[in-house]
PDB file of C-alpha atoms and ligand atoms in Angstrom:
ATOM      1  CA  UNK B   1     -40.819  46.057  20.738  1.00  0.00           C
ATOM      2  CA  UNK B   2     -39.798  49.491  19.619  1.00  0.00           C
ATOM      3  CA  UNK B   3     -41.929  50.786  22.447  1.00  0.00           C
ATOM      4  CA  UNK B   4     -39.594  49.334  25.079  1.00  0.00           C
ATOM      5  CA  UNK B   5     -36.893  51.875  24.440  1.00  0.00           C
ATOM      6  CA  UNK B   6     -39.106  54.676  23.325  1.00  0.00           C
ATOM      7  CA  UNK B   7     -37.700  57.666  25.129  1.00  0.00           C
ATOM      8  CA  UNK B   8     -40.020  59.584  27.401  1.00  0.00           C
ATOM      9  CA  UNK B   9     -40.535  63.271  26.931  1.00  0.00           C
ATOM     10  CA  UNK B  10     -37.241  65.124  27.145  1.00  0.00           C
ATOM     11  CA  UNK B  11     -35.271  61.868  26.874  1.00  0.00           C
ATOM     12  CA  UNK B  12     -32.829  61.179  24.107  1.00  0.00           C
ATOM     13  CA  UNK B  13     -33.560  58.719  21.391  1.00  0.00           C
ATOM     14  CA  UNK B  14     -30.629  57.418  19.377  1.00  0.00           C
ATOM     15  CA  UNK B  15     -30.962  57.607  15.609  1.00  0.00           C
ATOM     16  CA  UNK B  16     -27.533  56.304  14.631  1.00  0.00           C
ATOM     17  CA  UNK B  17     -25.567  53.663  16.537  1.00  0.00           C
ATOM     18  CA  UNK B  18     -22.191  52.269  15.496  1.00  0.00           C
ATOM     19  CA  UNK B  19     -20.527  49.141  16.837  1.00  0.00           C
ATOM     20  CA  UNK B  20     -16.912  47.994  16.903  1.00  0.00           C
ATOM     21  CA  UNK B  21     -17.624  44.276  16.840  1.00  0.00           C
ATOM     22  CA  UNK B  22     -14.616  42.959  18.708  1.00  0.00           C
ATOM     23  CA  UNK B  23     -13.731  39.753  20.547  1.00  0.00           C
ATOM     24  CA  UNK B  24     -14.454  36.946  18.077  1.00  0.00           C
ATOM     25  CA  UNK B  25     -10.964  35.524  18.486  1.00  0.00           C
ATOM     26  CA  UNK B  26     -11.070  35.581  22.290  1.00  0.00           C
ATOM     27  CA  UNK B  27     -14.536  34.041  22.273  1.00  0.00           C
ATOM     28  CA  UNK B  28     -13.185  31.099  20.259  1.00  0.00           C
ATOM     29  CA  UNK B  29      -9.975  30.829  22.265  1.00  0.00           C
ATOM     30  CA  UNK B  30     -11.895  30.544  25.535  1.00  0.00           C
ATOM     31  CA  UNK B  31     -13.645  27.506  24.060  1.00  0.00           C
ATOM     32  CA  UNK B  32     -10.529  26.059  22.432  1.00  0.00           C
ATOM     33  CA  UNK B  33     -12.197  26.520  19.044  1.00  0.00           C
ATOM     34  CA  UNK B  34     -10.608  27.840  15.831  1.00  0.00           C
ATOM     35  CA  UNK B  35     -10.841  31.630  15.351  1.00  0.00           C
ATOM     36  CA  UNK B  36     -12.970  30.977  12.257  1.00  0.00           C
ATOM     37  CA  UNK B  37     -15.722  29.625  14.528  1.00  0.00           C
ATOM     38  CA  UNK B  38     -15.576  32.852  16.511  1.00  0.00           C
ATOM     39  CA  UNK B  39     -16.064  34.794  13.293  1.00  0.00           C
ATOM     40  CA  UNK B  40     -18.978  32.533  12.291  1.00  0.00           C
ATOM     41  CA  UNK B  41     -20.646  33.171  15.629  1.00  0.00           C
ATOM     42  CA  UNK B  42     -19.902  36.836  15.096  1.00  0.00           C
ATOM     43  CA  UNK B  43     -22.011  36.749  11.941  1.00  0.00           C
ATOM     44  CA  UNK B  44     -24.902  35.302  13.952  1.00  0.00           C
ATOM     45  CA  UNK B  45     -24.568  38.223  16.340  1.00  0.00           C
ATOM     46  CA  UNK B  46     -24.723  40.595  13.360  1.00  0.00           C
ATOM     47  CA  UNK B  47     -27.961  38.961  12.270  1.00  0.00           C
ATOM     48  CA  UNK B  48     -29.509  39.333  15.752  1.00  0.00           C
ATOM     49  CA  UNK B  49     -28.404  42.914  16.111  1.00  0.00           C
ATOM     50  CA  UNK B  50     -29.622  43.991  12.666  1.00  0.00           C
ATOM     51  CA  UNK B  51     -33.041  42.518  13.456  1.00  0.00           C
ATOM     52  CA  UNK B  52     -32.947  44.252  16.828  1.00  0.00           C
ATOM     53  CA  UNK B  53     -32.011  47.576  15.261  1.00  0.00           C
ATOM     54  CA  UNK B  54     -34.950  47.303  12.888  1.00  0.00           C
ATOM     55  CA  UNK B  55     -37.363  46.417  15.674  1.00  0.00           C
ATOM     56  CA  UNK B  56     -36.038  49.251  17.810  1.00  0.00           C
ATOM     57  CA  UNK B  57     -36.577  51.661  14.936  1.00  0.00           C
ATOM     58  CA  UNK B  58     -32.970  52.806  14.550  1.00  0.00           C
ATOM     59  CA  UNK B  59     -32.421  54.950  11.483  1.00  0.00           C
ATOM     60  CA  UNK B  60     -28.847  53.765  11.021  1.00  0.00           C
ATOM     61  CA  UNK B  61     -26.617  51.020  12.363  1.00  0.00           C
ATOM     62  CA  UNK B  62     -22.956  51.135  11.337  1.00  0.00           C
ATOM     63  CA  UNK B  63     -20.902  47.981  11.908  1.00  0.00           C
ATOM     64  CA  UNK B  64     -17.105  47.764  11.768  1.00  0.00           C
ATOM     65  CA  UNK B  65     -16.468  44.530   9.878  1.00  0.00           C
ATOM     66  CA  UNK B  66     -12.972  44.930   8.383  1.00  0.00           C
ATOM     67  CA  UNK B  67     -10.479  47.694   9.012  1.00  0.00           C
ATOM     68  CA  UNK B  68      -7.716  49.027   6.797  1.00  0.00           C
ATOM     69  CA  UNK B  69      -5.369  47.527   9.414  1.00  0.00           C
ATOM     70  CA  UNK B  70      -6.970  44.067   9.359  1.00  0.00           C
ATOM     71  CA  UNK B  71      -4.918  43.264   6.224  1.00  0.00           C
ATOM     72  CA  UNK B  72      -2.117  42.648   8.721  1.00  0.00           C
ATOM     73  CA  UNK B  73      -3.793  39.395   9.751  1.00  0.00           C
ATOM     74  CA  UNK B  74      -2.753  35.999   8.374  1.00  0.00           C
ATOM     75  CA  UNK B  75      -4.025  35.291   4.868  1.00  0.00           C
ATOM     76  CA  UNK B  76      -6.205  32.379   5.905  1.00  0.00           C
ATOM     77  CA  UNK B  77      -8.052  34.499   8.463  1.00  0.00           C
ATOM     78  CA  UNK B  78      -8.602  37.255   5.885  1.00  0.00           C
ATOM     79  CA  UNK B  79      -9.957  34.727   3.445  1.00  0.00           C
ATOM     80  CA  UNK B  80     -12.274  33.254   6.136  1.00  0.00           C
ATOM     81  CA  UNK B  81     -13.610  36.747   6.801  1.00  0.00           C
ATOM     82  CA  UNK B  82     -14.166  37.409   3.088  1.00  0.00           C
ATOM     83  CA  UNK B  83     -16.056  34.174   2.560  1.00  0.00           C
ATOM     84  CA  UNK B  84     -18.194  34.852   5.628  1.00  0.00           C
ATOM     85  CA  UNK B  85     -19.090  38.267   4.196  1.00  0.00           C
ATOM     86  CA  UNK B  86     -20.016  36.701   0.888  1.00  0.00           C
ATOM     87  CA  UNK B  87     -22.142  34.030   2.526  1.00  0.00           C
ATOM     88  CA  UNK B  88     -23.800  36.591   4.781  1.00  0.00           C
ATOM     89  CA  UNK B  89     -24.870  38.753   1.846  1.00  0.00           C
ATOM     90  CA  UNK B  90     -26.094  35.748  -0.124  1.00  0.00           C
ATOM     91  CA  UNK B  91     -28.104  34.332   2.775  1.00  0.00           C
ATOM     92  CA  UNK B  92     -29.518  37.500   4.330  1.00  0.00           C
ATOM     93  CA  UNK B  93     -30.037  39.924   1.472  1.00  0.00           C
ATOM     94  CA  UNK B  94     -33.591  38.825   0.721  1.00  0.00           C
ATOM     95  CA  UNK B  95     -34.612  39.253   4.351  1.00  0.00           C
ATOM     96  CA  UNK B  96     -33.082  42.750   4.452  1.00  0.00           C
ATOM     97  CA  UNK B  97     -34.678  43.721   1.182  1.00  0.00           C
ATOM     98  CA  UNK B  98     -38.101  42.535   2.380  1.00  0.00           C
ATOM     99  CA  UNK B  99     -37.710  44.252   5.751  1.00  0.00           C
ATOM    100  CA  UNK B 100     -36.926  47.657   4.238  1.00  0.00           C
ATOM    101  CA  UNK B 101     -33.245  47.640   5.235  1.00  0.00           C
ATOM    102  CA  UNK B 102     -30.960  49.737   3.055  1.00  0.00           C
ATOM    103  CA  UNK B 103     -27.478  48.281   2.806  1.00  0.00           C
ATOM    104  CA  UNK B 104     -24.617  50.720   2.521  1.00  0.00           C
ATOM    105  CA  UNK B 105     -20.882  50.162   2.561  1.00  0.00           C
ATOM    106  CA  UNK B 106     -18.422  52.613   4.043  1.00  0.00           C
ATOM    107  CA  UNK B 107     -14.708  52.293   3.436  1.00  0.00           C
ATOM    108  CA  UNK B 108     -12.633  51.604   0.367  1.00  0.00           C
ATOM    109  CA  UNK B 109     -14.382  48.326  -0.429  1.00  0.00           C
ATOM    110  CA  UNK B 110     -13.266  48.393  -4.052  1.00  0.00           C
ATOM    111  CA  UNK B 111      -9.914  47.067  -2.877  1.00  0.00           C
ATOM    112  CA  UNK B 112     -11.558  43.688  -2.349  1.00  0.00           C
ATOM    113  CA  UNK B 113     -11.684  40.930  -4.967  1.00  0.00           C
ATOM    114  CA  UNK B 114     -13.914  41.854  -7.956  1.00  0.00           C
ATOM    115  CA  UNK B 115     -16.308  39.043  -7.096  1.00  0.00           C
ATOM    116  CA  UNK B 116     -16.999  40.491  -3.630  1.00  0.00           C
ATOM    117  CA  UNK B 117     -17.180  44.051  -4.986  1.00  0.00           C
ATOM    118  CA  UNK B 118     -19.796  42.934  -7.508  1.00  0.00           C
ATOM    119  CA  UNK B 119     -21.827  41.132  -4.847  1.00  0.00           C
ATOM    120  CA  UNK B 120     -21.728  44.109  -2.508  1.00  0.00           C
ATOM    121  CA  UNK B 121     -22.714  46.538  -5.261  1.00  0.00           C
ATOM    122  CA  UNK B 122     -25.595  44.287  -6.324  1.00  0.00           C
ATOM    123  CA  UNK B 123     -26.804  44.161  -2.707  1.00  0.00           C
ATOM    124  CA  UNK B 124     -26.614  47.942  -2.372  1.00  0.00           C
ATOM    125  CA  UNK B 125     -28.493  48.432  -5.640  1.00  0.00           C
ATOM    126  CA  UNK B 126     -31.191  45.959  -4.600  1.00  0.00           C
ATOM    127  CA  UNK B 127     -31.885  47.793  -1.329  1.00  0.00           C
ATOM    128  CA  UNK B 128     -31.110  51.352  -2.449  1.00  0.00           C
ATOM    129  CA  UNK B 129     -34.731  52.507  -2.313  1.00  0.00           C
ATOM    130  CA  UNK B 130     -35.536  50.988   1.060  1.00  0.00           C
ATOM    131  CA  UNK B 131     -36.498  53.536   3.672  1.00  0.00           C
ATOM    132  CA  UNK B 132     -36.212  51.507   6.889  1.00  0.00           C
ATOM    133  CA  UNK B 133     -32.993  51.109   8.885  1.00  0.00           C
ATOM    134  CA  UNK B 134     -29.781  51.784   6.991  1.00  0.00           C
ATOM    135  CA  UNK B 135     -27.213  49.090   7.700  1.00  0.00           C
ATOM    136  CA  UNK B 136     -23.801  50.590   6.986  1.00  0.00           C
ATOM    137  CA  UNK B 137     -21.069  47.976   6.933  1.00  0.00           C
ATOM    138  CA  UNK B 138     -17.508  49.242   7.226  1.00  0.00           C
ATOM    139  CA  UNK B 139     -15.302  47.250   4.858  1.00  0.00           C
ATOM    140  CA  UNK B 140     -11.642  48.079   4.370  1.00  0.00           C
ATOM    141  CA  UNK B 141     -12.573  51.089   6.455  1.00  0.00           C
ATOM    142  CA  UNK B 142     -10.128  53.330   8.249  1.00  0.00           C
ATOM    143  CA  UNK B 143     -11.193  56.704   9.516  1.00  0.00           C
ATOM    144  CA  UNK B 144      -7.916  58.339   8.567  1.00  0.00           C
ATOM    145  CA  UNK B 145      -8.230  56.991   5.044  1.00  0.00           C
ATOM    146  CA  UNK B 146     -11.853  58.184   4.877  1.00  0.00           C
ATOM    147  CA  UNK B 147     -10.921  61.690   6.032  1.00  0.00           C
ATOM    148  CA  UNK B 148      -8.019  61.862   3.565  1.00  0.00           C
ATOM    149  CA  UNK B 149     -10.324  60.815   0.708  1.00  0.00           C
ATOM    150  CA  UNK B 150     -12.985  63.298   1.838  1.00  0.00           C
ATOM    151  CA  UNK B 151     -10.488  66.135   2.133  1.00  0.00           C
ATOM    152  CA  UNK B 152      -9.152  65.425  -1.345  1.00  0.00           C
ATOM    153  CA  UNK B 153     -12.639  65.629  -2.833  1.00  0.00           C
ATOM    154  CA  UNK B 154     -13.519  68.713  -0.786  1.00  0.00           C
ATOM    155  CA  UNK B 155     -10.328  70.485  -1.893  1.00  0.00           C
ATOM    156  CA  UNK B 156     -11.144  69.791  -5.542  1.00  0.00           C
ATOM    157  CA  UNK B 157     -14.465  71.599  -5.075  1.00  0.00           C
ATOM    158  CA  UNK B 158     -13.397  74.631  -3.040  1.00  0.00           C
ATOM    159  CA  UNK B 159     -12.286  75.748   0.396  1.00  0.00           C
ATOM    160  CA  UNK B 160     -11.735  73.096   3.072  1.00  0.00           C
ATOM    161  CA  UNK B 161     -13.896  73.602   6.145  1.00  0.00           C
ATOM    162  CA  UNK B 162     -15.293  71.121   8.675  1.00  0.00           C
ATOM    163  CA  UNK B 163     -18.578  71.280   6.774  1.00  0.00           C
ATOM    164  CA  UNK B 164     -17.107  70.648   3.323  1.00  0.00           C
ATOM    165  CA  UNK B 165     -15.103  67.699   4.647  1.00  0.00           C
ATOM    166  CA  UNK B 166     -18.106  66.274   6.502  1.00  0.00           C
ATOM    167  CA  UNK B 167     -20.136  66.481   3.304  1.00  0.00           C
ATOM    168  CA  UNK B 168     -17.630  64.173   1.570  1.00  0.00           C
ATOM    169  CA  UNK B 169     -17.318  61.529   4.283  1.00  0.00           C
ATOM    170  CA  UNK B 170     -18.583  58.030   3.516  1.00  0.00           C
ATOM    171  CA  UNK B 171     -21.255  58.591   6.173  1.00  0.00           C
ATOM    172  CA  UNK B 172     -22.463  61.933   4.757  1.00  0.00           C
ATOM    173  CA  UNK B 173     -25.988  60.639   4.120  1.00  0.00           C
ATOM    174  CA  UNK B 174     -26.424  59.141   7.612  1.00  0.00           C
ATOM    175  CA  UNK B 175     -27.804  60.906  10.687  1.00  0.00           C
ATOM    176  CA  UNK B 176     -25.176  62.218  13.124  1.00  0.00           C
ATOM    177  CA  UNK B 177     -23.583  59.450  15.185  1.00  0.00           C
ATOM    178  CA  UNK B 178     -25.284  59.233  18.582  1.00  0.00           C
ATOM    179  CA  UNK B 179     -23.769  56.213  20.245  1.00  0.00           C
ATOM    180  CA  UNK B 180     -20.597  54.238  19.630  1.00  0.00           C
ATOM    181  CA  UNK B 181     -20.376  50.804  21.240  1.00  0.00           C
ATOM    182  CA  UNK B 182     -17.277  48.615  21.489  1.00  0.00           C
ATOM    183  CA  UNK B 183     -17.446  45.047  22.713  1.00  0.00           C
ATOM    184  CA  UNK B 184     -14.737  42.839  24.250  1.00  0.00           C
ATOM    185  CA  UNK B 185     -13.384  45.215  26.884  1.00  0.00           C
ATOM    186  CA  UNK B 186     -10.934  47.108  24.688  1.00  0.00           C
ATOM    187  CA  UNK B 187     -11.197  50.844  25.203  1.00  0.00           C
ATOM    188  CA  UNK B 188      -9.971  52.363  21.943  1.00  0.00           C
ATOM    189  CA  UNK B 189     -11.375  53.431  18.611  1.00  0.00           C
ATOM    190  CA  UNK B 190      -9.013  51.505  16.320  1.00  0.00           C
ATOM    191  CA  UNK B 191      -9.399  54.037  13.493  1.00  0.00           C
ATOM    192  CA  UNK B 192     -13.216  53.889  13.458  1.00  0.00           C
ATOM    193  CA  UNK B 193     -15.400  56.981  12.874  1.00  0.00           C
ATOM    194  CA  UNK B 194     -12.890  59.395  14.420  1.00  0.00           C
ATOM    195  CA  UNK B 195     -14.536  62.417  12.850  1.00  0.00           C
ATOM    196  CA  UNK B 196     -18.110  61.282  13.434  1.00  0.00           C
ATOM    197  CA  UNK B 197     -17.399  60.411  17.082  1.00  0.00           C
ATOM    198  CA  UNK B 198     -16.519  64.016  17.956  1.00  0.00           C
ATOM    199  CA  UNK B 199     -19.665  64.311  20.096  1.00  0.00           C
ATOM    200  CA  UNK B 200     -20.971  60.761  20.111  1.00  0.00           C
ATOM    201  CA  UNK B 201     -21.636  59.033  23.406  1.00  0.00           C
ATOM    202  CA  UNK B 202     -19.426  55.988  24.026  1.00  0.00           C
ATOM    203  CA  UNK B 203     -20.256  52.668  25.576  1.00  0.00           C
ATOM    204  CA  UNK B 204     -17.617  50.032  26.224  1.00  0.00           C
ATOM    205  CA  UNK B 205     -18.728  46.585  27.306  1.00  0.00           C
ATOM    206  CA  UNK B 206     -16.811  43.438  28.268  1.00  0.00           C
ATOM    207  CA  UNK B 207     -19.267  41.248  26.350  1.00  0.00           C
ATOM    208  CA  UNK B 208     -17.475  39.481  23.496  1.00  0.00           C
ATOM    209  CA  UNK B 209     -19.071  40.146  20.117  1.00  0.00           C
ATOM    210  CA  UNK B 210     -20.382  36.584  19.499  1.00  0.00           C
ATOM    211  CA  UNK B 211     -22.282  36.855  22.821  1.00  0.00           C
ATOM    212  CA  UNK B 212     -23.850  40.221  21.957  1.00  0.00           C
ATOM    213  CA  UNK B 213     -27.643  40.085  21.623  1.00  0.00           C
ATOM    214  CA  UNK B 214     -30.528  42.347  20.674  1.00  0.00           C
ATOM    215  CA  UNK B 215     -31.101  42.764  24.429  1.00  0.00           C
ATOM    216  CA  UNK B 216     -27.603  44.204  24.830  1.00  0.00           C
ATOM    217  CA  UNK B 217     -28.442  46.685  22.087  1.00  0.00           C
ATOM    218  CA  UNK B 218     -31.746  47.522  23.743  1.00  0.00           C
ATOM    219  CA  UNK B 219     -29.967  48.088  27.086  1.00  0.00           C
ATOM    220  CA  UNK B 220     -27.378  50.311  25.413  1.00  0.00           C
ATOM    221  CA  UNK B 221     -30.130  52.417  23.870  1.00  0.00           C
ATOM    222  CA  UNK B 222     -31.918  52.674  27.200  1.00  0.00           C
ATOM    223  CA  UNK B 223     -28.714  53.830  28.877  1.00  0.00           C
ATOM    224  CA  UNK B 224     -28.272  56.386  26.105  1.00  0.00           C
ATOM    225  CA  UNK B 225     -31.636  58.000  26.863  1.00  0.00           C
ATOM    226  CA  UNK B 226     -30.312  59.237  30.200  1.00  0.00           C
ATOM    227  CA  UNK B 227     -27.083  60.766  28.940  1.00  0.00           C
ATOM    228  CA  UNK B 228     -26.734  64.504  29.021  1.00  0.00           C
ATOM    229  CA  UNK B 229     -25.184  65.805  25.820  1.00  0.00           C
ATOM    230  CA  UNK B 230     -23.769  69.295  26.086  1.00  0.00           C
ATOM    231  CA  UNK B 231     -21.809  69.804  22.865  1.00  0.00           C
ATOM    232  CA  UNK B 232     -19.523  72.209  24.627  1.00  0.00           C
ATOM    233  CA  UNK B 233     -22.357  74.445  25.802  1.00  0.00           C
ATOM    234  CA  UNK B 234     -23.754  74.636  29.311  1.00  0.00           C
TER     235      UNK B 234
HETATM  236  C1  IPE H 301     -13.361  41.111  15.672  1.00  0.00           C
HETATM  237  O1  IPE H 301     -12.845  40.062  16.406  1.00  0.00           O
HETATM  238  C2  IPE H 301     -13.518  40.757  14.223  1.00  0.00           C
HETATM  239  C3  IPE H 301     -12.629  41.499  13.317  1.00  0.00           C
HETATM  240  C4  IPE H 301     -11.719  42.357  13.666  1.00  0.00           C
HETATM  241  C5  IPE H 301     -12.785  41.217  11.897  1.00  0.00           C
HETATM  242  P1  IPE H 301     -11.279  39.813  16.536  1.00  0.00           P
HETATM  243  O2  IPE H 301     -10.871  38.837  15.482  1.00  0.00           O
HETATM  244  O3  IPE H 301     -10.528  41.091  16.538  1.00  0.00           O
HETATM  245  O4  IPE H 301     -11.209  39.116  17.961  1.00  0.00           O
HETATM  246  P2  IPE H 301     -10.129  39.339  19.098  1.00  0.00           P
HETATM  247  O5  IPE H 301     -10.012  40.806  19.325  1.00  0.00           O
HETATM  248  O6  IPE H 301      -8.852  38.748  18.590  1.00  0.00           O
HETATM  249  O7  IPE H 301     -10.681  38.616  20.269  1.00  0.00           O
HETATM  250  C1  IPE H 302     -11.305  46.665  15.181  1.00  0.00           C
HETATM  251  O1  IPE H 302     -10.942  45.519  15.862  1.00  0.00           O
HETATM  252  C2  IPE H 302     -11.724  46.319  13.789  1.00  0.00           C
HETATM  253  C3  IPE H 302     -12.987  45.611  13.671  1.00  0.00           C
HETATM  254  C4  IPE H 302     -13.795  45.293  14.645  1.00  0.00           C
HETATM  255  C5  IPE H 302     -13.362  45.278  12.321  1.00  0.00           C
HETATM  256  P1  IPE H 302      -9.432  45.019  15.923  1.00  0.00           P
HETATM  257  O2  IPE H 302      -9.447  43.766  16.729  1.00  0.00           O
HETATM  258  O3  IPE H 302      -8.870  44.937  14.558  1.00  0.00           O
HETATM  259  O4  IPE H 302      -8.718  46.215  16.704  1.00  0.00           O
HETATM  260  P2  IPE H 302      -7.361  46.262  17.506  1.00  0.00           P
HETATM  261  O5  IPE H 302      -6.296  45.741  16.599  1.00  0.00           O
HETATM  262  O6  IPE H 302      -7.530  45.385  18.709  1.00  0.00           O
HETATM  263  O7  IPE H 302      -7.188  47.690  17.877  1.00  0.00           O
HETATM  264 MG1   MG H 303      -9.937  42.358  18.004  1.00  0.00          MG
END
């Protein structure tokens, strides 16, 4: 399957794709279902897309799962999201581990309940030596918070430059961000990867996250191959 999107000579091939997985609530609302069902279906989309990313040979897939601003949501929704994350790790970790996926968390995940922190750290440790696709899940992630943390660490070591800050970002060990996708028709970044997106290509789609499939990812990667990236040059 990886062959389908293999870029021809001179075409771009994305190494690192990030997705703002948005629209679970609207997906449920359209069907008169509780938001929690939208989030459950969102997890199924995550599963499909992670498999797709592996099959397509992506080096890194970064998924925005919970933002620093999502704490503003009602407590019951936050707790639904936390239990879905727990269940997802428990049910899918073995498959990831066997498939060579390395799980990484970006964001200040230690703010979560100790039980979830422990689970997440166990999952990272179990897959730390995998060399296939890196799945970076953004938990309690806010780009401004990430940059502030990175700048603090950089300042403690020496002069602050774009390079020294970049080296301290949560994503420092990932390839440069090639393509940022947002589902659900919203056209904003909502505090996601602001630094990393400096020269990323953007793709906004009206598809709601629970409807997103591996084919949508494949199409996005195909579209990416034809983009012309100039990085300010000519
Ligand atoms: C995205 O879906 C999931 C998270 C932000 C955790 P939303 O819950 O934001 O769905 P909409 O935007 O209300 O449709
Ligand atoms: C962004 O979606 C956060 C995640 C997808 C985790 P939101 O639904 O929280 O973003 P806004 O509030 O519409 O900007
Ligand atoms: Mg939303």
